[in-house]
Amino acid sequence: MKRRCISLYSGGLDSILVVKMLQEQGVEVVPISFFTPFYGSLAMRDPEAVKAFHRERYGIDIFPTDFTREMIRILASPRHGFGKHLNPCVDCKIGMIRTAASLMPDYGATFVATGEVLGQRPMSQRRDTMNVIINETGLKDILLRPLCAKLMAPTLPERQGVVDREKLGSISGRGRKDQLALARRYGIDPENIPTPAGGCLLTYEATAARVRMTFERFRPGLPSPDDVMLDVVGRKFILDPRTVLVVSRDEGETELVSTLASPGNMFLKIADVPGPLCIVRGDMTGENLANAASICLRYGRARGTTGHKAVYGPDPNALVDAVDAPVLSDEACRSFQIDSET
Ligand code: SF4
């Protein structure tokens, strides 16, 4: 067996330690970092910045890999159901491991490693679930969990001496004491130790509600990555059953919204006064554009004042078409809104 593996790299401490632990044994590790709009989404916009961050901070060269289409397929019908909100963790893990396995020939890897820890997560890291993951990925003997390997049956790379089982971990449970000790051993600056996971937006009810609604709108079909992207940014409004509006809430979101140019997205903002940047996606009817302009007006400095126009177009830097922005009552604006916040 070649001493090269693919590892699942989330950027969390466990995934960092897996790379360090295997590299220490002379294994070449290819850390694949899956991203979707729900986690790791910075890699969607700027993969080079994310790669540079992990290289500089942890000395790890990662391979950002888009997992959005697979995640949409999983969300439509997860075989193992959802966690507390809309997080299909078991199916997500299976999907990521399968995708990583499919990349093994490209990288000349002979096994897959993950940062799973026995008993750490209630849904996806129980022993029975970890066995389900082994069975459903079909990897059986070549799925190595280095942090808790000594608590699992020996895998092929261990039996063949590609990795030394004695140097692998026997960590279990939710505590982080052992991981922090390993981080010290590998010289990771305590300031740079990532905080425990919590970054997946599918574990938050607000995002989960938006995503559920998007899937409902597209049933029996599936939304596209561009559709679900609009579930993780800004205030969201439904202008008609086929058309949504997203309104940025602050400068950071305006910046983020401006990066979301893609077929079907129409940018819109009030022409003469500072305010949010919006995206309309769906049917660009006169009524939808007028309502979008009114809602955009309501969240900018010209709120409640008449005589304004909104400009719009597919390129956020060249909004050349214009539409009147009539004043709508707060109540009328909110009747389109799907979030509870104002
Ligand atoms: S928390 Fe999110 S990213 Fe993590 S396994 Fe669950 S669904 Fe996947």
mmCIF file of N, CA and C and ligand atoms in Angstrom, residues 39 71 87-89 92 96 200 203, ligand 1:
data_model
loop_
_atom_site.group_PDB
_atom_site.id
_atom_site.type_symbol
_atom_site.label_atom_id
_atom_site.label_comp_id
_atom_site.label_asym_id
_atom_site.label_seq_id
_atom_site.Cartn_x
_atom_site.Cartn_y
_atom_site.Cartn_z
ATOM 1 N N TYR A 39 -21.420 25.697 5.199
ATOM 2 C CA TYR A 39 -20.189 25.691 5.987
ATOM 3 C C TYR A 39 -19.002 25.864 5.037
ATOM 4 N N MET A 71 -24.737 17.962 -1.423
ATOM 5 C CA MET A 71 -25.470 18.322 -0.198
ATOM 6 C C MET A 71 -26.945 18.569 -0.500
ATOM 7 N N ASN A 87 -29.809 19.423 9.787
ATOM 8 C CA ASN A 87 -28.468 18.870 9.568
ATOM 9 C C ASN A 87 -28.540 17.347 9.385
ATOM 10 N N PRO A 88 -28.330 16.882 8.177
ATOM 11 C CA PRO A 88 -28.390 15.432 7.924
ATOM 12 C C PRO A 88 -27.008 14.822 8.131
ATOM 13 N N CYS A 89 -26.526 14.834 9.394
ATOM 14 C CA CYS A 89 -25.097 14.593 9.639
ATOM 15 C C CYS A 89 -24.596 13.220 9.166
ATOM 16 N N CYS A 92 -24.477 13.213 5.457
ATOM 17 C CA CYS A 92 -23.451 14.179 5.048
ATOM 18 C C CYS A 92 -22.070 13.540 5.166
ATOM 19 N N MET A 96 -19.547 12.749 2.114
ATOM 20 C CA MET A 96 -18.183 13.312 2.037
ATOM 21 C C MET A 96 -17.139 12.201 1.917
ATOM 22 N N CYS A 200 -21.782 24.960 11.119
ATOM 23 C CA CYS A 200 -22.679 24.536 10.041
ATOM 24 C C CYS A 200 -24.036 25.205 10.204
ATOM 25 N N THR A 203 -27.427 23.710 11.309
ATOM 26 C CA THR A 203 -27.751 23.406 12.706
ATOM 27 C C THR A 203 -28.437 24.595 13.391
HETATM 28 S S1 SF4 B 1 -22.981 19.582 11.059
HETATM 29 FE FE1 SF4 B 1 -23.373 20.110 8.892
HETATM 30 S S2 SF4 B 1 -21.376 19.775 7.879
HETATM 31 FE FE2 SF4 B 1 -21.271 18.729 9.862
HETATM 32 S S3 SF4 B 1 -21.871 16.625 9.400
HETATM 33 FE FE3 SF4 B 1 -23.719 17.724 10.063
HETATM 34 S S4 SF4 B 1 -24.664 18.439 8.152
HETATM 35 FE FE4 SF4 B 1 -22.539 17.868 7.654
#
